[in-house]
Amino acid sequence: NLTAGWLSDKVFTGKRGPVNVLFSSLVILTLLGLWHTPGAQIILAGSLMFCVGFFVFGPQMLIGIAATELSHKKAAGTATGFIGCFSYLGAAVAGFPFGKILQDFGWELFFVVLVACATLAVLFLLPLMGDKRKEIQQLNATR
C-alpha cells in the first residue's frame, strides 16, 4: 500500500506506528459501516469491502518494515521471517473459526468478532506509537 508507506515517510517522518494505528482504526470504522449497510446497497457494500482491504494492507506491509528497522542489521532477515511466519500462521488458521462462527451464529456475531479482532489489533499496535529508532540505532552502534 503506497499510501501507508508515503504517510509513514512524509507525514509521520518515518514512524510506522502512527500509520499502523490509523489504518487499523479505519478498519474498525469500515467494518462497522459494512456491518450496518443494507443488503440492497451493493455499490456501498463493495466500496466498504475495498476500504477494508485497503486499510488492512497498510499495517500488514508496515509491520514487516518496522520489524526490519527495529532489529539489528544482522537480524533483519530473521525479524522479517519471524513476522511473516506468524502472519501466515494466522491467515492459515483464521478461516475455520470465522467460517464456523458465521455458519453457527450468523452475520451478527461474525461482525462482532471481526470488530473485536480489529480493536485488539489497534491495542497491540499502540506501543509502536513512540519513536524508538534512535534508541535502537544507538544500541546497535555499540554492538
Coordinates of N, CA and C in Angstrom, one line a residue:
N1 N 0.8 -1.2 0.0 CA 0.0 0.0 0.0 C 0.9 1.2 0.0
L2 N 1.0 1.9 -1.1 CA 1.8 3.1 -1.3 C 1.4 4.2 -0.4
T3 N 0.1 4.3 -0.1 CA -0.4 5.4 0.7 C 0.2 5.3 2.2
A4 N 0.2 4.1 2.7 CA 0.7 3.9 4.1 C 2.2 4.2 4.1
G5 N 2.9 3.7 3.1 CA 4.3 4.0 3.1 C 4.6 5.5 3.0
W6 N 3.9 6.1 2.1 CA 4.1 7.6 1.9 C 3.7 8.3 3.2
L7 N 2.6 8.0 3.8 CA 2.2 8.7 5.0 C 3.3 8.5 6.1
S8 N 3.8 7.2 6.3 CA 4.7 7.0 7.3 C 6.0 7.7 7.1
D9 N 6.4 7.8 5.8 CA 7.7 8.5 5.5 C 7.6 10.0 5.5
K10 N 6.5 10.6 4.9 CA 6.4 12.0 4.7 C 5.7 12.7 5.8
V11 N 4.6 12.2 6.2 CA 3.7 12.9 7.2 C 4.2 12.6 8.6
F12 N 4.6 11.3 8.9 CA 5.0 10.9 10.2 C 6.5 10.8 10.4
T13 N 7.2 11.3 9.4 CA 8.7 11.3 9.5 C 9.4 10.0 9.8
G14 N 8.9 8.9 9.1 CA 9.5 7.6 9.2 C 8.9 6.8 10.4
K15 N 8.0 7.3 11.1 CA 7.4 6.5 12.2 C 6.3 5.6 11.6
R16 N 6.4 4.3 11.9 CA 5.4 3.4 11.3 C 4.2 3.2 12.2
G17 N 4.4 3.3 13.5 CA 3.4 3.1 14.5 C 2.1 3.9 14.3
P18 N 2.2 5.2 14.2 CA 1.0 6.0 14.0 C 0.2 5.6 12.8
V19 N 0.9 5.3 11.7 CA 0.1 4.9 10.5 C -0.5 3.6 10.7
N20 N 0.1 2.6 11.4 CA -0.5 1.3 11.7 C -1.7 1.5 12.5
V21 N -1.6 2.4 13.5 CA -2.8 2.6 14.4 C -3.9 3.3 13.6
L22 N -3.6 4.3 12.8 CA -4.6 5.0 12.0 C -5.3 4.0 11.0
F23 N -4.5 3.3 10.3 CA -5.1 2.3 9.3 C -6.0 1.3 10.0
S24 N -5.5 0.7 11.1 CA -6.2 -0.3 11.9 C -7.5 0.3 12.5
S25 N -7.5 1.6 12.9 CA -8.7 2.2 13.4 C -9.7 2.4 12.3
L26 N -9.2 2.7 11.1 CA -10.1 2.9 9.9 C -10.6 1.5 9.5
V27 N -9.9 0.4 9.7 CA -10.5 -0.9 9.5 C -11.8 -1.1 10.4
I28 N -11.7 -0.7 11.6 CA -12.8 -0.8 12.5 C -14.0 0.0 12.0
L29 N -13.7 1.3 11.6 CA -14.8 2.1 11.1 C -15.5 1.5 9.8
T30 N -14.6 1.0 8.9 CA -15.2 0.5 7.7 C -16.0 -0.8 8.0
L31 N -15.5 -1.6 8.9 CA -16.2 -2.8 9.3 C -17.6 -2.5 9.9
L32 N -17.6 -1.5 10.7 CA -18.9 -1.0 11.3 C -19.8 -0.6 10.2
G33 N -19.3 0.2 9.3 CA -20.1 0.6 8.1 C -20.6 -0.5 7.3
L34 N -19.7 -1.5 7.0 CA -20.1 -2.7 6.3 C -21.2 -3.5 7.0
W35 N -21.0 -3.6 8.3 CA -22.0 -4.4 9.2 C -23.4 -3.8 9.1
H36 N -23.5 -2.5 9.0 CA -24.8 -1.8 9.1 C -25.2 -1.3 7.7
T37 N -24.6 -1.8 6.7 CA -25.0 -1.5 5.3 C -26.2 -2.4 4.9
P38 N -27.3 -1.8 4.5 CA -28.4 -2.7 4.0 C -28.0 -3.5 2.8
G39 N -28.5 -4.7 2.7 CA -28.2 -5.7 1.7 C -28.4 -5.2 0.3
A40 N -29.3 -4.3 0.1 CA -29.6 -3.8 -1.3 C -28.6 -2.7 -1.7
Q41 N -27.7 -2.2 -0.9 CA -26.7 -1.2 -1.2 C -25.4 -1.9 -1.7
I42 N -25.5 -2.5 -2.8 CA -24.4 -3.3 -3.4 C -23.1 -2.5 -3.6
I43 N -23.3 -1.3 -4.2 CA -22.1 -0.4 -4.5 C -21.5 0.1 -3.2
L44 N -22.3 0.4 -2.2 CA -21.7 0.9 -1.0 C -21.0 -0.3 -0.3
A45 N -21.6 -1.4 -0.2 CA -21.0 -2.6 0.4 C -19.7 -3.0 -0.3
G46 N -19.7 -2.9 -1.6 CA -18.5 -3.2 -2.4 C -17.4 -2.2 -2.1
S47 N -17.8 -0.9 -2.0 CA -16.8 0.1 -1.7 C -16.2 -0.1 -0.3
L48 N -17.1 -0.4 0.6 CA -16.6 -0.6 2.0 C -15.7 -1.9 2.1
M49 N -16.0 -2.9 1.3 CA -15.1 -4.1 1.3 C -13.7 -3.7 0.7
F50 N -13.7 -2.9 -0.3 CA -12.5 -2.4 -0.9 C -11.7 -1.6 0.2
C51 N -12.4 -0.8 1.0 CA -11.7 0.0 2.0 C -11.2 -0.9 3.1
V52 N -11.9 -1.9 3.5 CA -11.4 -2.8 4.5 C -10.0 -3.4 4.0
G53 N -10.0 -3.9 2.8 CA -8.8 -4.5 2.2 C -7.7 -3.5 2.1
F54 N -8.0 -2.3 1.7 CA -7.0 -1.2 1.6 C -6.4 -0.9 2.9
F55 N -7.3 -0.7 4.0 CA -6.7 -0.4 5.3 C -6.1 -1.5 6.0
V56 N -6.4 -2.8 5.7 CA -5.7 -3.9 6.3 C -4.3 -4.0 5.7
F57 N -4.1 -3.8 4.4 CA -2.8 -4.0 3.8 C -1.8 -3.0 4.3
G58 N -2.2 -1.8 4.7 CA -1.2 -0.8 5.2 C -0.4 -1.4 6.4
P59 N -1.1 -1.7 7.5 CA -0.3 -2.3 8.6 C 0.4 -3.6 8.3
Q60 N -0.2 -4.4 7.4 CA 0.4 -5.7 7.0 C 1.8 -5.4 6.4
M61 N 1.9 -4.4 5.6 CA 3.1 -4.1 4.9 C 4.1 -3.4 5.9
L62 N 3.6 -2.4 6.7 CA 4.4 -1.6 7.6 C 4.9 -2.3 8.8
I63 N 4.2 -3.4 9.2 CA 4.7 -4.1 10.4 C 6.0 -4.9 10.0
G64 N 6.1 -5.4 8.8 CA 7.3 -6.0 8.4 C 8.4 -5.0 8.2
I65 N 8.1 -3.9 7.7 CA 9.2 -2.8 7.6 C 9.6 -2.4 9.0
A66 N 8.7 -2.2 9.9 CA 9.0 -1.8 11.3 C 9.9 -2.8 12.0
A67 N 9.6 -4.1 11.8 CA 10.4 -5.2 12.4 C 11.8 -5.1 11.9
T68 N 12.0 -4.9 10.6 CA 13.3 -4.8 10.0 C 14.0 -3.6 10.5
E69 N 13.4 -2.5 10.6 CA 14.0 -1.2 11.1 C 14.4 -1.3 12.6
L70 N 13.6 -2.0 13.4 CA 13.8 -2.1 14.8 C 14.7 -3.2 15.2
S71 N 15.2 -4.0 14.3 CA 16.1 -5.1 14.6 C 17.5 -4.7 14.2
H72 N 18.5 -5.5 14.7 CA 19.9 -5.3 14.3 C 20.0 -5.6 12.9
K73 N 20.9 -4.9 12.2 CA 21.1 -5.1 10.8 C 21.4 -6.6 10.4
K74 N 22.1 -7.3 11.3 CA 22.4 -8.7 11.1 C 21.2 -9.6 11.3
A75 N 20.1 -9.1 11.9 CA 18.9 -9.9 12.2 C 17.7 -9.4 11.4
A76 N 17.9 -8.6 10.4 CA 16.8 -8.0 9.6 C 16.0 -9.1 8.9
G77 N 16.7 -10.1 8.3 CA 16.0 -11.2 7.7 C 15.3 -12.1 8.7
T78 N 15.9 -12.3 9.8 CA 15.2 -13.1 10.8 C 14.0 -12.4 11.4
A79 N 14.1 -11.1 11.6 CA 12.9 -10.3 12.1 C 11.8 -10.4 11.1
T80 N 12.1 -10.2 9.8 CA 11.1 -10.3 8.7 C 10.5 -11.7 8.6
G81 N 11.3 -12.7 8.7 CA 10.8 -14.1 8.7 C 9.9 -14.4 9.9
F82 N 10.3 -13.9 11.0 CA 9.5 -14.1 12.2 C 8.1 -13.5 12.1
I83 N 8.1 -12.3 11.6 CA 6.8 -11.6 11.4 C 6.0 -12.4 10.4
G84 N 6.6 -12.7 9.3 CA 6.0 -13.5 8.2 C 5.4 -14.8 8.6
C85 N 6.2 -15.5 9.5 CA 5.7 -16.8 10.0 C 4.4 -16.7 10.7
F86 N 4.4 -15.7 11.6 CA 3.1 -15.6 12.4 C 2.0 -15.0 11.6
S87 N 2.3 -14.2 10.6 CA 1.3 -13.7 9.7 C 0.6 -14.8 8.9
Y88 N 1.5 -15.7 8.3 CA 0.9 -16.8 7.5 C 0.2 -17.8 8.4
L89 N 0.7 -18.0 9.6 CA 0.1 -18.9 10.5 C -1.3 -18.4 10.9
G90 N -1.4 -17.1 11.2 CA -2.7 -16.5 11.5 C -3.7 -16.6 10.3
A91 N -3.2 -16.4 9.1 CA -4.0 -16.5 7.9 C -4.5 -17.9 7.7
A92 N -3.6 -18.8 8.0 CA -4.0 -20.2 7.8 C -5.0 -20.8 8.7
V93 N -5.0 -20.3 10.0 CA -5.9 -20.8 10.9 C -7.2 -20.0 11.1
A94 N -7.2 -18.8 10.5 CA -8.4 -17.9 10.7 C -9.6 -18.4 10.0
G95 N -9.5 -19.0 8.9 CA -10.6 -19.4 8.1 C -11.7 -20.3 8.8
F96 N -11.2 -21.3 9.4 CA -12.2 -22.2 10.1 C -13.0 -21.6 11.2
P97 N -12.3 -20.9 12.2 CA -13.1 -20.3 13.2 C -14.1 -19.3 12.7
F98 N -13.7 -18.4 11.8 CA -14.6 -17.4 11.3 C -15.7 -18.0 10.5
G99 N -15.4 -19.1 9.7 CA -16.5 -19.8 9.0 C -17.4 -20.4 9.9
K100 N -16.9 -21.0 10.9 CA -17.8 -21.7 11.9 C -18.7 -20.7 12.7
I101 N -18.1 -19.6 13.0 CA -18.9 -18.5 13.7 C -20.1 -18.1 12.7
L102 N -19.7 -17.8 11.5 CA -20.7 -17.4 10.5 C -21.8 -18.5 10.3
Q103 N -21.4 -19.7 10.2 CA -22.3 -20.8 9.9 C -23.2 -21.1 11.1
D104 N -22.7 -21.1 12.3 CA -23.5 -21.4 13.5 C -24.2 -20.2 14.2
F105 N -23.7 -19.0 14.0 CA -24.3 -17.9 14.8 C -24.7 -16.8 13.9
G106 N -24.3 -16.8 12.6 CA -24.8 -15.7 11.7 C -23.9 -14.5 11.6
W107 N -24.4 -13.6 10.8 CA -23.6 -12.4 10.5 C -23.4 -11.5 11.7
E108 N -24.3 -11.4 12.6 CA -24.2 -10.5 13.7 C -23.0 -10.8 14.5
L109 N -22.8 -12.0 15.0 CA -21.7 -12.4 15.8 C -20.4 -12.4 14.9
F110 N -20.5 -12.7 13.7 CA -19.3 -12.6 12.8 C -18.7 -11.2 12.8
F111 N -19.6 -10.2 12.6 CA -19.1 -8.8 12.6 C -18.6 -8.4 14.0
V112 N -19.3 -8.9 15.1 CA -18.8 -8.6 16.4 C -17.4 -9.1 16.6
V113 N -17.1 -10.3 16.2 CA -15.8 -10.9 16.3 C -14.8 -10.1 15.5
L114 N -15.2 -9.8 14.2 CA -14.2 -9.0 13.4 C -13.9 -7.7 14.0
V115 N -14.9 -7.0 14.5 CA -14.6 -5.7 15.1 C -13.8 -5.8 16.4
A116 N -14.0 -6.9 17.1 CA -13.2 -7.2 18.3 C -11.8 -7.5 18.0
C117 N -11.6 -8.2 16.9 CA -10.2 -8.5 16.5 C -9.5 -7.3 16.0
A118 N -10.2 -6.4 15.3 CA -9.6 -5.2 14.8 C -9.3 -4.3 15.9
T119 N -10.1 -4.3 16.9 CA -9.8 -3.5 18.1 C -8.6 -4.0 18.9
L120 N -8.5 -5.3 19.0 CA -7.3 -5.9 19.6 C -6.0 -5.5 18.8
A121 N -6.2 -5.5 17.5 CA -5.0 -5.1 16.7 C -4.6 -3.7 17.0
V122 N -5.5 -2.7 17.1 CA -5.2 -1.4 17.5 C -4.5 -1.3 18.8
L123 N -5.1 -2.1 19.8 CA -4.5 -2.1 21.2 C -3.0 -2.6 21.1
F124 N -2.8 -3.7 20.3 CA -1.5 -4.3 20.3 C -0.5 -3.4 19.5
L125 N -1.0 -2.5 18.6 CA -0.2 -1.6 17.9 C 0.1 -0.3 18.6
L126 N -0.6 0.0 19.6 CA -0.4 1.3 20.4 C 1.0 1.4 20.9
P127 N 1.7 0.4 21.4 CA 3.1 0.6 21.9 C 4.0 1.0 20.8
L128 N 3.7 0.8 19.5 CA 4.5 1.3 18.4 C 4.4 2.8 18.1
M129 N 3.5 3.5 18.8 CA 3.3 4.9 18.6 C 4.6 5.7 18.9
G130 N 5.4 5.3 19.8 CA 6.6 6.1 20.1 C 7.6 5.8 19.1
D131 N 8.6 6.7 19.0 CA 9.7 6.5 18.1 C 10.9 6.0 18.8
K132 N 11.2 4.7 18.7 CA 12.3 4.0 19.3 C 13.5 3.9 18.4
R133 N 13.4 4.4 17.2 CA 14.5 4.2 16.2 C 15.9 4.7 16.7
K134 N 15.9 5.9 17.3 CA 17.1 6.5 17.7 C 17.8 5.7 18.8
E135 N 17.0 5.2 19.8 CA 17.5 4.4 20.9 C 18.0 3.1 20.3
I136 N 17.3 2.5 19.4 CA 17.8 1.2 18.8 C 19.0 1.4 18.0
Q137 N 19.1 2.5 17.2 CA 20.3 2.8 16.4 C 21.5 3.0 17.3
Q138 N 21.3 3.7 18.4 CA 22.4 3.9 19.4 C 22.9 2.5 20.0
L139 N 21.9 1.7 20.3 CA 22.2 0.4 20.9 C 22.9 -0.5 19.9
N140 N 22.5 -0.4 18.6 CA 23.1 -1.2 17.5 C 24.5 -0.7 17.3
A141 N 24.7 0.6 17.4 CA 26.1 1.2 17.1 C 27.1 0.7 18.2
T142 N 26.7 0.4 19.4 CA 27.6 0.0 20.4 C 27.9 -1.5 20.3
R143 N 27.2 -2.2 19.5 CA 27.4 -3.7 19.4 C 28.6 -4.0 18.5

